[in-house]
Coordinates of C-alpha atoms and ligand atoms in Angstrom, one line a residue:
M1 CA 0.2 0.4 0.3
T2 CA 1.8 3.3 -1.3
V3 CA 1.9 6.4 1.0
S4 CA 1.8 8.5 -2.2
R5 CA -1.5 7.0 -3.9
D6 CA -3.4 6.3 -0.2
P7 CA -3.9 9.1 2.0
A8 CA -5.1 7.0 4.7
A9 CA -2.0 4.8 4.7
R10 CA 0.2 7.9 4.8
E11 CA -1.5 9.6 7.2
A12 CA -1.6 6.5 9.5
V13 CA 2.0 6.5 9.2
L14 CA 2.9 10.0 9.8
A15 CA 1.0 9.9 12.6
A16 CA 3.0 6.5 14.0
L17 CA 5.6 8.6 13.2
E18 CA 4.9 11.5 15.2
G19 CA 4.7 8.6 18.5
A20 CA 7.8 7.0 17.9
L21 CA 9.9 11.0 18.6
R22 CA 8.2 9.9 22.4
A23 CA 10.6 6.9 22.2
P24 CA 13.5 7.0 25.2
S25 CA 17.4 7.6 24.3
E26 CA 20.7 7.8 26.3
H27 CA 21.0 11.5 27.2
N28 CA 17.7 12.3 25.2
T29 CA 20.0 12.2 21.8
Q30 CA 17.3 11.3 19.9
P31 CA 20.0 9.1 17.3
W32 CA 17.2 8.6 14.3
R33 CA 16.7 9.2 11.4
W34 CA 13.6 7.6 9.4
T35 CA 13.6 8.0 5.6
L36 CA 10.1 7.4 3.8
L37 CA 9.4 5.9 0.7
P38 CA 6.6 5.2 -1.4
D39 CA 6.0 1.4 0.4
R40 CA 8.3 1.9 3.2
L41 CA 10.0 3.5 5.9
E42 CA 13.5 2.9 6.3
L43 CA 15.0 3.8 10.4
A44 CA 18.9 4.8 10.5
V45 CA 21.4 5.5 13.1
D46 CA 22.0 9.3 12.8
P47 CA 25.7 9.0 13.4
H48 CA 25.9 13.4 14.3
R49 CA 24.1 12.2 17.2
R50 CA 26.6 8.6 19.0
L51 CA 27.9 9.7 22.2
P52 CA 31.2 8.2 20.7
F53 CA 32.7 8.4 25.0
T54 CA 30.2 7.1 26.8
D55 CA 28.1 4.7 24.2
E56 CA 31.3 3.2 22.7
R57 CA 30.0 0.5 21.5
G58 CA 27.4 2.2 19.9
E59 CA 25.1 0.2 21.2
G60 CA 23.0 2.8 22.9
A61 CA 21.9 4.2 19.8
L62 CA 21.3 0.7 18.9
L63 CA 18.8 0.6 21.4
A64 CA 17.1 4.4 21.7
C65 CA 16.4 2.8 17.5
G66 CA 15.1 -0.2 18.6
A67 CA 12.6 1.9 20.9
A68 CA 11.8 4.5 18.0
L69 CA 10.9 1.6 16.1
H70 CA 8.7 -0.4 18.7
H71 CA 6.7 3.1 19.0
L72 CA 5.8 3.4 15.3
R73 CA 5.2 -0.2 15.2
I74 CA 2.7 0.2 18.0
G75 CA 1.4 3.7 16.4
L76 CA 0.2 1.8 13.5
A77 CA -1.1 -1.4 14.6
V78 CA -3.6 1.0 16.7
R79 CA -4.5 2.6 13.3
G80 CA -5.5 -0.6 12.2
W81 CA -1.7 -1.9 10.0
T82 CA -0.1 -4.6 10.4
P83 CA 3.7 -3.4 10.0
L84 CA 6.1 -5.6 8.4
V85 CA 9.3 -5.0 9.8
R86 CA 13.1 -6.5 8.2
L87 CA 15.8 -5.3 10.4
D88 CA 19.7 -5.6 9.2
R89 CA 21.4 -8.5 10.5
E90 CA 25.3 -7.0 10.7
G91 CA 26.4 -3.4 10.0
P92 CA 28.9 -0.1 11.3
P93 CA 26.3 1.2 13.3
Q94 CA 25.8 4.4 11.5
R95 CA 23.7 2.7 9.0
R96 CA 20.6 1.6 7.8
V97 CA 19.2 -0.8 10.6
A98 CA 15.0 -1.3 9.1
E99 CA 12.8 -1.7 6.7
V100 CA 9.3 -1.0 8.2
G101 CA 6.2 -1.8 5.1
W102 CA 2.4 -1.7 6.3
E103 CA -0.6 -4.3 5.5
P104 CA -4.3 -3.6 6.3
A105 CA -4.7 -5.3 9.9
D106 CA -8.0 -7.2 11.1
T107 CA -7.9 -6.7 14.7
V108 CA -5.3 -4.8 17.0
P109 CA -3.3 -6.6 19.4
D110 CA -4.3 -5.8 23.2
D111 CA -0.3 -5.2 24.1
A112 CA -0.4 -2.5 21.1
R113 CA -3.5 -0.6 22.4
R114 CA -2.2 -0.7 25.9
H115 CA 1.0 0.7 25.0
A116 CA 0.2 3.4 22.8
A117 CA -2.2 4.7 25.9
A118 CA 1.3 4.4 27.4
I119 CA 3.7 6.7 25.4
E120 CA 2.6 10.2 26.5
R121 CA 2.9 9.5 29.9
R122 CA 5.7 7.7 29.8
R123 CA 9.1 9.5 31.0
T124 CA 12.2 8.3 32.7
D125 CA 12.2 9.4 36.6
R126 CA 15.0 9.3 38.7
R127 CA 14.0 10.2 41.6
R128 CA 13.3 8.1 45.1
F129 CA 10.4 5.5 44.7
G130 CA 8.3 4.5 47.4
A131 CA 8.3 1.6 49.9
D132 CA 6.1 -0.6 48.8
P133 CA 7.9 -3.6 46.4
V134 CA 6.7 -4.0 42.8
D135 CA 4.2 -7.1 42.5
P136 CA 5.6 -9.8 41.0
A137 CA 2.9 -10.5 38.7
V138 CA 4.2 -7.3 37.3
L139 CA 7.3 -8.8 37.0
D140 CA 5.8 -11.7 35.0
E141 CA 4.3 -9.2 32.6
L142 CA 7.4 -7.0 31.9
A143 CA 9.0 -11.0 31.3
R144 CA 6.0 -11.8 29.0
V145 CA 6.0 -8.6 26.9
A146 CA 10.2 -8.1 26.8
R147 CA 10.3 -11.9 25.2
A148 CA 7.8 -11.0 22.3
F149 CA 11.1 -9.4 21.2
D150 CA 13.2 -12.1 22.2
G151 CA 14.3 -9.6 25.8
A152 CA 15.6 -11.8 28.5
V153 CA 14.8 -10.0 31.6
H154 CA 16.3 -11.1 34.9
V155 CA 14.8 -10.0 38.1
V156 CA 18.3 -9.4 40.1
A157 CA 18.0 -10.2 44.1
G158 CA 20.1 -11.2 46.9
R159 CA 23.7 -11.8 46.0
A160 CA 22.9 -11.2 42.3
R161 CA 21.8 -7.3 43.3
R162 CA 24.7 -6.9 46.0
T163 CA 27.1 -7.5 42.6
V164 CA 25.3 -5.6 40.0
V165 CA 25.2 -2.8 42.5
E166 CA 28.3 -3.0 43.0
A167 CA 29.1 -2.9 39.9
M168 CA 27.1 0.6 39.2
R169 CA 28.8 2.5 41.7
D170 CA 32.5 1.1 40.0
A171 CA 31.2 2.2 36.5
A172 CA 29.8 5.3 38.1
L173 CA 33.8 6.6 39.1
L174 CA 35.1 4.0 36.2
Q175 CA 33.3 6.5 33.4
L176 CA 33.9 9.7 35.5
E177 CA 37.8 9.0 35.1
R178 CA 37.1 8.3 30.9
P179 CA 39.0 11.2 28.9
G180 CA 35.7 12.8 27.6
Y181 CA 33.1 11.4 29.2
A182 CA 32.8 14.2 31.3
A183 CA 32.4 17.2 28.0
E184 CA 30.0 14.6 27.0
L185 CA 27.8 14.6 30.0
Q186 CA 28.2 18.2 29.9
R187 CA 27.4 18.9 26.4
W188 CA 24.0 17.1 26.6
T189 CA 23.0 18.3 29.7
H190 CA 23.8 21.8 28.8
R191 CA 21.9 22.6 25.9
Y192 CA 20.7 25.8 24.6
V193 CA 17.8 27.9 26.3
G194 CA 14.6 25.9 24.2
G195 CA 16.9 23.0 23.1
A196 CA 14.9 20.0 21.9
D197 CA 17.0 17.4 23.2
G198 CA 19.5 16.8 26.0
L199 CA 18.5 16.5 29.8
P200 CA 16.7 19.8 30.2
H201 CA 17.6 21.2 34.2
G202 CA 14.6 20.2 35.5
V203 CA 14.4 16.7 34.5
R204 CA 17.9 16.5 36.5
L205 CA 18.3 16.2 40.2
S206 CA 18.7 19.0 41.9
E207 CA 21.2 16.9 44.9
P208 CA 23.2 12.9 44.4
H209 CA 21.5 11.1 46.0
L210 CA 21.6 7.0 47.1
Y211 CA 18.7 4.8 47.0
D212 CA 19.4 2.4 49.3
D213 CA 22.3 0.8 47.9
L214 CA 21.8 2.1 44.4
V215 CA 23.8 4.8 42.5
L216 CA 22.9 5.5 39.6
R217 CA 24.7 7.8 36.6
W218 CA 24.9 11.4 38.3
F219 CA 23.8 14.3 36.1
P220 CA 25.3 17.7 37.2
G221 CA 23.7 20.8 38.4
G222 CA 19.5 19.6 38.1
G223 CA 16.5 21.5 39.6
L224 CA 14.2 18.3 40.0
D225 CA 13.7 17.7 43.9
Q226 CA 12.7 14.4 45.5
P227 CA 9.3 13.9 46.1
H228 CA 8.3 14.8 49.7
G229 CA 8.1 12.1 52.7
G230 CA 9.9 9.2 52.9
S231 CA 14.0 8.5 53.0
D232 CA 16.8 6.7 50.2
H233 CA 16.7 4.0 52.4
E234 CA 12.6 3.2 52.1
D235 CA 13.2 3.2 48.3
A236 CA 12.3 -0.4 47.4
S237 CA 13.3 -1.1 43.3
T238 CA 13.5 -4.1 42.1
L239 CA 16.6 -4.1 39.4
L240 CA 15.8 -5.8 36.1
V241 CA 18.3 -6.9 34.1
L242 CA 17.2 -7.1 29.8
S243 CA 19.5 -9.1 27.8
A244 CA 19.4 -9.0 23.5
H245 CA 19.5 -12.8 22.2
G246 CA 22.9 -11.9 20.7
H247 CA 25.5 -9.9 19.4
D248 CA 24.7 -8.9 16.5
T249 CA 22.9 -5.3 15.0
A250 CA 19.6 -6.6 15.0
S251 CA 19.4 -8.3 18.0
V252 CA 20.8 -5.3 19.8
V253 CA 17.9 -3.1 18.2
R254 CA 15.8 -6.1 18.8
A255 CA 16.3 -5.4 22.3
G256 CA 15.6 -2.1 22.3
E257 CA 12.0 -2.8 21.1
A258 CA 12.2 -5.1 24.0
M259 CA 13.3 -2.1 26.6
S260 CA 10.6 -0.3 25.0
A261 CA 8.1 -2.7 25.3
V262 CA 9.0 -2.9 28.8
L263 CA 9.0 0.4 29.5
L264 CA 5.7 1.1 27.8
E265 CA 3.9 -2.2 30.4
V266 CA 6.0 -0.4 33.4
T267 CA 3.9 3.7 32.7
A268 CA 0.9 1.0 31.8
H269 CA 0.8 -0.2 35.2
D270 CA 1.2 3.4 36.7
L271 CA 4.7 2.6 37.9
A272 CA 8.2 4.3 37.1
A273 CA 11.6 3.1 35.7
T274 CA 14.5 4.7 35.3
P275 CA 16.8 3.0 32.4
V276 CA 20.9 2.2 33.3
T277 CA 23.4 1.4 31.0
Q278 CA 26.6 3.0 32.8
V279 CA 27.4 0.3 34.2
L280 CA 27.2 -2.1 30.5
E281 CA 29.6 1.3 29.2
V282 CA 32.1 -0.2 31.3
D283 CA 34.0 -3.5 29.7
E284 CA 35.1 -4.8 33.2
T285 CA 31.6 -4.2 34.8
R286 CA 29.4 -5.4 31.9
E287 CA 31.6 -8.2 32.7
R288 CA 30.7 -8.6 36.0
V289 CA 26.7 -7.7 35.2
S290 CA 27.1 -10.6 32.8
E291 CA 28.0 -13.8 35.1
V292 CA 24.6 -13.0 37.0
A293 CA 22.6 -12.0 34.3
G294 CA 23.3 -14.4 31.7
G295 CA 23.1 -13.9 27.8
H296 CA 24.3 -10.2 26.5
P297 CA 23.0 -7.5 28.6
V298 CA 22.2 -4.0 27.0
V299 CA 20.2 -2.2 29.8
V300 CA 19.2 -2.3 34.0
L301 CA 15.8 -1.3 34.5
R302 CA 15.4 -0.1 38.2
V303 CA 11.7 -0.4 38.3
G304 CA 9.2 1.1 41.5
R305 CA 6.5 2.3 42.9
P306 CA 6.1 6.7 42.3
V307 CA 5.8 8.0 46.0
P308 CA 1.7 8.3 46.3
E309 CA 1.4 12.2 45.6
A310 CA 4.0 12.4 43.2
P311 CA 3.6 14.8 40.5
P312 CA 4.9 13.4 36.9
P313 CA 8.4 14.4 36.6
P314 CA 8.5 17.0 33.6
R315 CA 8.6 15.8 30.1
T316 CA 11.7 16.2 27.9
P317 CA 11.3 17.5 25.0
R318 CA 11.4 16.4 21.4
R319 CA 12.8 17.7 18.3
D320 CA 10.2 17.7 15.3
L321 CA 9.3 15.0 12.5
A322 CA 10.5 17.2 9.8
S323 CA 14.0 17.3 11.8
V324 CA 13.9 13.2 11.5
L325 CA 12.4 12.3 8.0
I326 CA 13.8 12.8 4.9
D327 CA 10.2 12.2 2.8
R328 CA 10.9 10.1 -0.6
S329 CA 7.2 9.3 -0.9
A330 CA 6.0 10.6 -4.0
A331 CA 5.7 8.3 -7.1
P332 CA 8.1 8.7 -9.3
D333 CA 5.2 11.2 -11.7
E334 CA 4.6 13.6 -9.4
Q335 CA 8.7 13.6 -8.5
A336 CA 9.7 14.2 -12.2
A337 CA 6.7 17.2 -12.7
R338 CA 8.2 18.9 -9.1
Ligands
LIG401 C1 20.0 3.1 26.2 C2 19.6 4.0 26.8 C3 20.2 4.4 28.1 C4 19.8 5.0 28.8 N1 20.9 5.6 30.3 C5 20.4 6.1 31.4 C6 21.1 6.4 32.4 O1 22.5 5.5 32.4 N2 20.9 7.6 33.3 C7 19.4 7.7 33.3 O2 19.5 8.3 34.3 N3 18.7 7.9 32.2 C8 19.8 6.9 31.3 N4 18.5 7.0 30.2 C9 17.3 7.7 30.1 C10 17.2 8.4 28.8 O3 18.1 9.9 29.3 C11 15.5 9.4 28.5 O4 15.3 8.2 28.2 C12 15.5 10.6 27.9 O5 16.5 11.5 28.6 C13 14.5 11.1 27.2 O6 13.8 11.4 28.5 P1 12.7 10.3 28.9 O7 12.7 9.2 28.8 O8 12.1 10.6 30.1 O9 11.6 10.5 27.3 C14 18.5 6.1 29.4 C15 17.9 5.6 27.9 C16 18.3 5.0 26.8 C17 17.1 4.7 25.8

C-alpha cells in the first residue's frame, strides 16, 4: 500500500512517526533518522547523534532506534495496519538498521493498544521510589512483553543484586575518569534554552542520591527535587537486567524494542522506571553483570512504585518530525513534476 496513492496509509504512517518521537534515548540524543519511501520506511542511526565517549560500542544508539521502531510499530497497529519489519542483521552502527512496510490488519493486538496509550505518559524517573515493592505478577508481565521481542528479563535479587549494585558503583567512578566522558555529559545536559534534545535542568536531580544501596548515573546541575515523605533507604526499587538474544546489530535493535515494551508496560501499571546503561558501558563492570544475568545484557532497569502523591517528572523535549524525516514518498511521476 503506497503512501502516495493511499491518503489513509500516509496519515497513519505520519501519526505513528509522531508517536515514535517520544521514544527514550540515552542523554535524549534521539539518534534516529527516518526515510519515507512510497511503500516503506527506513530507519537509520544518525551518526552525528552518537555518544562516542559514553556509548563507545554504539549499543545505546541501537537501543534507542529499537525503541523508536517499537513505538512506530504500535502506532501503526492501533491505526489498523500491521507493520512488516525487516531488521538489517549486521553492519556499522551509522547505517540503516530496519525497513518497515505495512498492510491492513483485521484486529489491534491488546499489547499495542495498552502500550500506545502509555506513550505520552511514560517518562524516565530518577527520583526515589516508594517503600512498597513491585508485585511479582507485574514482573512476570514485564518479562512476557520483553520475550515478544526476544529480550530476556532477569530480576536480580540477593547476591546477584549485590554484584550488580557494586558494579554500578564502580562504573560510576570508572566512567567519570574516562577522557571525554565528562565533556559529553556537559554537552548533553547544558543545551541552548529552548533546545529540543538533551537533558533539561528540570529532569535532572538537584542533589546527588543513593537509593538504599543504588548509585545511578549522576547528571550535574539539575533542578528536580525529591518527592516529599520517605527516605532514600525506603526506596524499594527492583533491579532488572534486560539481555539481547545475540550480539549482532539486529539483536540489539530488537532488544531496544523489548526495552520499549517493558517501559511502556511499566507505565501502563502506573509504575516508574529508570533505564541505566552506565554499568554496561565499562568493559570490566559489564562482565560482572553478564556473569550474574547471563546472555548479552543491554540495559539495567530500576523499576518501582512512585511515591504516593508525587507529581510525574517533567517531559523531556523532542525534535519535530521534519528534523528526523526525509520524505521521498512521492510517486515517480509526482517527483518528475517537481
Ligand atoms: C539506551 C538508554 C540508556 C539510558 N541510560 C540512562 C542512564 O544511565 N541513566 C539515566 O538516568 N537515564 C538513562 N536513560 C534515560 C534517558 O536519559 C531518557 O530516555 C531521555 O532523557 C528521554 O527522557 P524520557 O525517557 O523521560 O522520555 C537511558 C535511555 C536509553 C534509551
